[in-house]
mmCIF file of C-alpha atoms in Angstrom:
data_model
loop_
_atom_site.group_PDB
_atom_site.id
_atom_site.type_symbol
_atom_site.label_atom_id
_atom_site.label_comp_id
_atom_site.label_asym_id
_atom_site.label_seq_id
_atom_site.Cartn_x
_atom_site.Cartn_y
_atom_site.Cartn_z
ATOM 1 C CA UNK N 3 66.191 85.662 89.772
ATOM 2 C CA UNK N 4 69.842 85.086 88.960
ATOM 3 C CA UNK N 5 72.213 87.186 91.046
ATOM 4 C CA UNK N 6 74.879 89.066 89.084
ATOM 5 C CA UNK N 7 78.001 88.532 91.199
ATOM 6 C CA UNK N 8 81.131 90.468 90.249
ATOM 7 C CA UNK N 9 84.050 88.027 90.454
ATOM 8 C CA UNK N 10 86.762 89.692 92.570
ATOM 9 C CA UNK N 11 84.793 92.887 92.031
ATOM 10 C CA UNK N 12 84.761 92.504 88.230
ATOM 11 C CA UNK N 13 88.314 91.466 87.417
ATOM 12 C CA UNK N 14 88.097 92.209 83.700
ATOM 13 C CA UNK N 15 87.150 95.828 84.379
ATOM 14 C CA UNK N 16 89.042 96.936 87.487
ATOM 15 C CA UNK N 17 92.055 95.668 89.437
ATOM 16 C CA UNK N 18 90.779 92.588 91.210
ATOM 17 C CA UNK N 19 89.905 92.513 94.897
ATOM 18 C CA UNK N 20 90.347 96.269 95.343
ATOM 19 C CA UNK N 21 88.025 98.873 96.816
ATOM 20 C CA UNK N 22 87.632 100.665 93.447
ATOM 21 C CA UNK N 23 86.465 97.383 91.903
ATOM 22 C CA UNK N 24 83.886 96.781 94.617
ATOM 23 C CA UNK N 25 82.757 100.412 94.492
ATOM 24 C CA UNK N 26 82.157 100.115 90.753
ATOM 25 C CA UNK N 27 80.242 96.853 91.194
ATOM 26 C CA UNK N 28 77.968 98.622 93.671
ATOM 27 C CA UNK N 29 77.538 101.702 91.470
ATOM 28 C CA UNK N 30 76.814 99.530 88.419
ATOM 29 C CA UNK N 31 73.926 97.770 90.142
ATOM 30 C CA UNK N 32 75.472 94.337 90.651
ATOM 31 C CA UNK N 33 73.733 92.119 93.169
ATOM 32 C CA UNK N 34 76.991 91.367 94.926
ATOM 33 C CA UNK N 35 80.653 90.513 94.603
ATOM 34 C CA UNK N 36 82.909 87.558 95.214
ATOM 35 C CA UNK N 37 86.176 88.170 97.043
ATOM 36 C CA UNK N 38 89.041 86.125 98.455
ATOM 37 C CA UNK N 39 90.292 86.374 102.024
ATOM 38 C CA UNK N 40 93.317 85.127 103.928
ATOM 39 C CA UNK N 41 95.369 86.147 106.939
ATOM 40 C CA UNK N 42 98.345 88.473 107.041
ATOM 41 C CA UNK N 43 101.274 87.770 109.340
ATOM 42 C CA UNK N 44 99.681 89.847 112.089
ATOM 43 C CA UNK N 45 96.280 88.207 111.751
ATOM 44 C CA UNK N 46 94.448 90.795 109.659
ATOM 45 C CA UNK N 47 91.804 89.373 107.312
ATOM 46 C CA UNK N 48 92.939 90.769 103.970
ATOM 47 C CA UNK N 49 91.392 90.530 100.522
ATOM 48 C CA UNK N 50 93.738 88.882 98.028
ATOM 49 C CA UNK N 51 93.436 85.814 95.810
ATOM 50 C CA UNK N 52 96.928 84.360 95.463
ATOM 51 C CA UNK N 53 98.969 83.262 98.452
ATOM 52 C CA UNK N 54 101.769 85.503 97.166
ATOM 53 C CA UNK N 55 101.739 89.045 95.872
ATOM 54 C CA UNK N 56 101.070 88.854 92.152
ATOM 55 C CA UNK N 57 104.041 89.336 89.863
ATOM 56 C CA UNK N 58 103.464 92.075 87.322
ATOM 57 C CA UNK N 59 100.577 93.474 89.371
ATOM 58 C CA UNK N 60 101.857 94.427 92.824
ATOM 59 C CA UNK N 61 104.508 97.115 92.818
ATOM 60 C CA UNK N 62 106.426 99.099 95.412
ATOM 61 C CA UNK N 63 108.245 102.353 94.743
ATOM 62 C CA UNK N 64 107.417 101.914 91.064
ATOM 63 C CA UNK N 65 108.993 98.452 90.809
ATOM 64 C CA UNK N 66 106.752 95.486 89.993
ATOM 65 C CA UNK N 67 107.042 92.284 91.968
ATOM 66 C CA UNK N 68 108.649 89.356 90.126
ATOM 67 C CA UNK N 69 108.057 85.634 90.584
ATOM 68 C CA UNK N 70 107.908 84.348 93.189
ATOM 69 C CA UNK N 71 106.305 87.214 95.047
ATOM 70 C CA UNK N 72 106.416 87.425 98.842
ATOM 71 C CA UNK N 73 103.852 85.363 100.722
ATOM 72 C CA UNK N 74 100.846 87.208 102.112
ATOM 73 C CA UNK N 75 101.157 85.233 105.360
ATOM 74 C CA UNK N 76 104.704 86.522 105.872
ATOM 75 C CA UNK N 77 103.808 90.217 105.597
ATOM 76 C CA UNK N 78 102.009 92.423 108.092
ATOM 77 C CA UNK N 79 99.028 94.501 107.045
ATOM 78 C CA UNK N 80 101.205 97.616 107.066
ATOM 79 C CA UNK N 81 103.780 95.908 104.853
ATOM 80 C CA UNK N 82 101.078 94.777 102.442
ATOM 81 C CA UNK N 83 99.680 98.310 102.285
ATOM 82 C CA UNK N 84 103.033 99.524 100.972
ATOM 83 C CA UNK N 85 102.330 97.826 97.632
ATOM 84 C CA UNK N 86 100.169 99.305 94.903
ATOM 85 C CA UNK N 87 98.004 96.619 93.283
ATOM 86 C CA UNK N 88 96.037 98.791 90.875
ATOM 87 C CA UNK N 89 98.458 99.265 87.984
ATOM 88 C CA UNK N 90 99.299 95.995 86.210
ATOM 89 C CA UNK N 91 102.542 96.149 84.288
ATOM 90 C CA UNK N 92 101.819 97.351 80.720
ATOM 91 C CA UNK N 93 102.285 94.494 78.294
ATOM 92 C CA UNK N 94 102.470 91.976 81.115
ATOM 93 C CA UNK N 95 100.509 88.748 81.336
ATOM 94 C CA UNK N 96 97.825 90.185 83.601
ATOM 95 C CA UNK N 97 97.348 93.330 81.513
ATOM 96 C CA UNK N 98 97.069 91.242 78.356
ATOM 97 C CA UNK N 99 94.510 88.953 79.982
ATOM 98 C CA UNK N 100 92.284 91.911 80.863
ATOM 99 C CA UNK N 101 92.585 94.538 78.093
ATOM 100 C CA UNK N 102 89.491 96.431 79.341
ATOM 101 C CA UNK N 103 90.923 96.894 82.832
ATOM 102 C CA UNK N 104 91.131 100.470 84.103
ATOM 103 C CA UNK N 105 94.260 101.084 86.200
ATOM 104 C CA UNK N 106 93.682 102.950 89.444
ATOM 105 C CA UNK N 107 95.591 103.650 92.630
ATOM 106 C CA UNK N 108 94.718 100.832 95.028
ATOM 107 C CA UNK N 109 96.148 98.831 97.891
ATOM 108 C CA UNK N 110 95.122 95.505 99.399
ATOM 109 C CA UNK N 111 91.961 96.082 101.469
ATOM 110 C CA UNK N 112 90.766 94.334 104.575
ATOM 111 C CA UNK N 113 87.549 92.356 104.654
ATOM 112 C CA UNK N 114 86.063 94.907 107.034
ATOM 113 C CA UNK N 115 86.705 97.724 104.556
ATOM 114 C CA UNK N 116 84.878 95.847 101.809
ATOM 115 C CA UNK N 117 81.974 95.082 104.123
ATOM 116 C CA UNK N 118 81.662 98.765 105.018
ATOM 117 C CA UNK N 119 81.338 99.552 101.304
ATOM 118 C CA UNK N 120 78.649 96.902 100.927
ATOM 119 C CA UNK N 121 76.775 98.211 103.952
ATOM 120 C CA UNK N 122 76.739 101.661 102.375
ATOM 121 C CA UNK N 123 75.282 100.441 99.081
ATOM 122 C CA UNK N 124 71.925 101.961 98.064
ATOM 123 C CA UNK N 125 70.448 98.490 97.579
ATOM 124 C CA UNK N 126 71.271 95.050 99.014
ATOM 125 C CA UNK N 127 74.758 93.978 97.958
ATOM 126 C CA UNK N 128 75.800 90.460 98.940
ATOM 127 C CA UNK N 129 79.370 89.316 99.449
ATOM 128 C CA UNK N 130 80.486 85.819 98.493
ATOM 129 C CA UNK N 131 83.507 85.530 100.784
ATOM 130 C CA UNK N 132 85.910 82.814 99.645
ATOM 131 C CA UNK N 133 88.266 81.552 102.330
ATOM 132 C CA UNK N 134 91.750 80.790 100.977
ATOM 133 C CA UNK N 135 93.574 78.365 103.255
ATOM 134 C CA UNK N 136 97.201 77.761 102.305
ATOM 135 C CA UNK N 137 98.639 74.267 102.672
ATOM 136 C CA UNK N 138 99.767 73.789 106.248
ATOM 137 C CA UNK N 139 97.688 76.692 107.557
ATOM 138 C CA UNK N 140 95.063 76.237 110.267
ATOM 139 C CA UNK N 141 91.586 76.211 108.672
ATOM 140 C CA UNK N 142 89.878 76.743 112.024
ATOM 141 C CA UNK N 143 91.968 79.826 112.769
ATOM 142 C CA UNK N 144 91.094 81.273 109.373
ATOM 143 C CA UNK N 145 87.393 80.441 109.625
ATOM 144 C CA UNK N 146 87.079 81.936 113.095
ATOM 145 C CA UNK N 147 88.952 85.100 112.146
ATOM 146 C CA UNK N 148 86.776 85.657 109.087
ATOM 147 C CA UNK N 149 83.562 84.917 110.962
ATOM 148 C CA UNK N 150 84.510 87.316 113.746
ATOM 149 C CA UNK N 151 85.079 90.157 111.283
ATOM 150 C CA UNK N 152 81.739 89.589 109.582
ATOM 151 C CA UNK N 153 79.852 89.194 112.850
ATOM 152 C CA UNK N 154 81.602 92.217 114.308
ATOM 153 C CA UNK N 155 80.336 94.399 111.479
ATOM 154 C CA UNK N 156 76.794 93.054 111.837
ATOM 155 C CA UNK N 157 76.821 91.834 108.235
ATOM 156 C CA UNK N 158 76.162 88.114 108.604
ATOM 157 C CA UNK N 159 72.871 88.652 106.775
ATOM 158 C CA UNK N 160 74.752 89.828 103.669
ATOM 159 C CA UNK N 161 77.505 87.209 103.415
ATOM 160 C CA UNK N 162 77.677 83.754 101.872
ATOM 161 C CA UNK N 163 80.862 81.882 102.741
ATOM 162 C CA UNK N 164 82.438 79.766 100.003
ATOM 163 C CA UNK N 165 85.626 77.730 99.869
ATOM 164 C CA UNK N 166 87.369 74.826 98.182
ATOM 165 C CA UNK N 167 88.710 73.919 101.616
ATOM 166 C CA UNK N 168 85.634 72.361 103.130
ATOM 167 C CA UNK N 169 87.275 72.250 106.567
ATOM 168 C CA UNK N 170 86.777 76.005 106.834
ATOM 169 C CA UNK N 171 83.118 75.646 105.885
ATOM 170 C CA UNK N 172 82.588 72.837 108.387
ATOM 171 C CA UNK N 173 83.770 75.217 111.093
ATOM 172 C CA UNK N 174 81.525 77.995 109.828
ATOM 173 C CA UNK N 175 78.527 75.666 109.765
ATOM 174 C CA UNK N 176 79.219 74.929 113.437
ATOM 175 C CA UNK N 177 78.662 78.648 113.930
ATOM 176 C CA UNK N 178 75.485 78.484 111.811
ATOM 177 C CA UNK N 179 76.898 80.641 109.033
ATOM 178 C CA UNK N 180 75.537 80.290 105.468
ATOM 179 C CA UNK N 181 77.920 78.279 103.265
ATOM 180 C CA UNK N 182 78.017 77.320 99.605
ATOM 181 C CA UNK N 183 80.560 74.585 98.932
ATOM 182 C CA UNK N 184 82.913 75.265 96.018
ATOM 183 C CA UNK N 185 84.188 72.559 93.698
ATOM 184 C CA UNK N 186 86.892 72.667 91.068
ATOM 185 C CA UNK N 187 86.299 71.067 87.669
ATOM 186 C CA UNK N 188 84.877 67.618 88.312
ATOM 187 C CA UNK N 189 86.088 64.478 86.588
ATOM 188 C CA UNK N 190 83.030 62.276 86.613
ATOM 189 C CA UNK N 191 79.697 62.045 88.380
ATOM 190 C CA UNK N 192 78.737 65.148 90.363
ATOM 191 C CA UNK N 193 76.107 63.392 92.448
ATOM 192 C CA UNK N 194 78.485 62.047 95.141
ATOM 193 C CA UNK N 195 79.919 65.547 95.564
ATOM 194 C CA UNK N 196 76.459 67.067 95.847
ATOM 195 C CA UNK N 197 75.467 64.379 98.342
ATOM 196 C CA UNK N 198 78.569 65.227 100.394
ATOM 197 C CA UNK N 199 77.570 68.891 100.481
ATOM 198 C CA UNK N 200 74.133 67.955 101.757
ATOM 199 C CA UNK N 201 75.721 65.684 104.359
ATOM 200 C CA UNK N 202 77.926 68.593 105.458
ATOM 201 C CA UNK N 203 74.830 70.761 105.951
ATOM 202 C CA UNK N 204 75.709 73.136 103.119
ATOM 203 C CA UNK N 205 73.142 75.521 101.692
ATOM 204 C CA UNK N 206 74.559 75.725 98.203
ATOM 205 C CA UNK N 207 76.839 74.272 95.546
ATOM 206 C CA UNK N 208 79.280 76.626 93.794
ATOM 207 C CA UNK N 209 80.889 74.698 90.917
ATOM 208 C CA UNK N 210 83.088 75.581 87.991
ATOM 209 C CA UNK N 211 80.572 76.565 85.323
ATOM 210 C CA UNK N 212 81.015 73.566 82.952
ATOM 211 C CA UNK N 213 79.765 71.319 85.765
ATOM 212 C CA UNK N 214 76.513 73.274 86.097
ATOM 213 C CA UNK N 215 74.705 71.035 83.616
ATOM 214 C CA UNK N 216 70.910 70.752 83.668
ATOM 215 C CA UNK N 217 71.131 67.270 85.191
ATOM 216 C CA UNK N 218 73.582 68.329 87.904
ATOM 217 C CA UNK N 219 71.687 71.497 88.739
ATOM 218 C CA UNK N 220 68.422 69.595 88.866
ATOM 219 C CA UNK N 221 69.912 66.993 91.182
ATOM 220 C CA UNK N 222 71.356 69.641 93.509
ATOM 221 C CA UNK N 223 68.100 71.550 93.674
ATOM 222 C CA UNK N 224 66.166 68.372 94.346
ATOM 223 C CA UNK N 225 68.441 67.986 97.373
ATOM 224 C CA UNK N 226 67.502 71.468 98.552
ATOM 225 C CA UNK N 227 70.682 73.278 97.484
ATOM 226 C CA UNK N 228 71.033 76.626 95.793
ATOM 227 C CA UNK N 229 73.405 76.627 92.830
ATOM 228 C CA UNK N 230 75.778 79.284 91.544
ATOM 229 C CA UNK N 231 78.624 78.972 89.049
ATOM 230 C CA UNK N 232 82.048 80.532 88.473
ATOM 231 C CA UNK N 233 83.631 82.085 86.398
ATOM 232 C CA UNK N 234 81.181 82.750 83.564
ATOM 233 C CA UNK N 235 82.499 85.239 81.009
ATOM 234 C CA UNK N 236 81.010 84.414 77.605
ATOM 235 C CA UNK N 237 77.564 85.399 76.340
ATOM 236 C CA UNK N 238 76.812 81.802 75.350
ATOM 237 C CA UNK N 239 77.589 80.476 78.818
ATOM 238 C CA UNK N 240 75.689 83.283 80.518
ATOM 239 C CA UNK N 241 72.611 82.534 78.448
ATOM 240 C CA UNK N 242 72.923 78.804 79.108
ATOM 241 C CA UNK N 243 73.191 79.331 82.842
ATOM 242 C CA UNK N 244 70.396 81.859 83.176
ATOM 243 C CA UNK N 245 68.157 80.668 85.970
ATOM 244 C CA UNK N 246 70.912 79.672 88.383
ATOM 245 C CA UNK N 247 70.763 81.327 91.766
ATOM 246 C CA UNK N 248 73.994 83.203 91.043
ATOM 247 C CA UNK N 249 76.415 83.744 88.172
ATOM 248 C CA UNK N 250 79.901 84.863 89.154
ATOM 249 C CA UNK N 251 81.618 86.753 86.340
ATOM 250 C CA UNK N 252 84.592 88.961 85.518
ATOM 251 C CA UNK N 253 82.207 90.846 83.177
ATOM 252 C CA UNK N 254 79.212 91.882 85.290
ATOM 253 C CA UNK N 255 78.551 94.627 82.747
ATOM 254 C CA UNK N 256 78.082 92.026 80.022
ATOM 255 C CA UNK N 257 75.803 89.899 82.186
ATOM 256 C CA UNK N 258 73.714 92.965 83.096
ATOM 257 C CA UNK N 259 73.234 93.767 79.412
ATOM 258 C CA UNK N 260 71.732 90.322 78.786
ATOM 259 C CA UNK N 261 69.272 89.919 81.647
#
């Protein structure tokens, strides 16, 4: 069975990484959602992809943020909550990228709030929690903070940790947490990367979808790894990748209509 994982809650349909997006993914019958976490200035584990508030998406008092937006790490949770992130600027880059997106009132949630939604789902709903570690930040501090939130909610059984910063995953593996190791687009042979994941005691490989070739997937599975892929948005790619352990997509509705 291939898990239908809503990327950032289904970024083509709802404002990404918001509670309305995750609520819709649950209501629509997705198997889970991917989300991005980082730390606010006061140490809250918040759900947001970019290291800065997104220009043309975040707005305060009706005024959209412009480049460069303020850094997440320099704002407290209360300060972050003052921004609406559910109404992309009409005609802006983000709105044009996602023409199906439904605007909705939304603020930046915490990881705990998303977990509580998942725990209330009528059927199992997994969270692929991607740790975003900014250059110069402490990966151990981030990993421990995220782990403590998940453990504190009793939801370790429903979370798979993923990251491009393998230092965070190394720390999480020390705490026996399940980790799939993410890779950006590879330039060359995937086997050394897959071998490195095995050496790091990873449970899965989470590559950019073009790298999930039959040979690479077969090699990873022969090494005992599960394999998912991101971000898969076309029908042709979804059909090609059917059979992976997970497909992460901005269009979970489209994936659900195929399988």
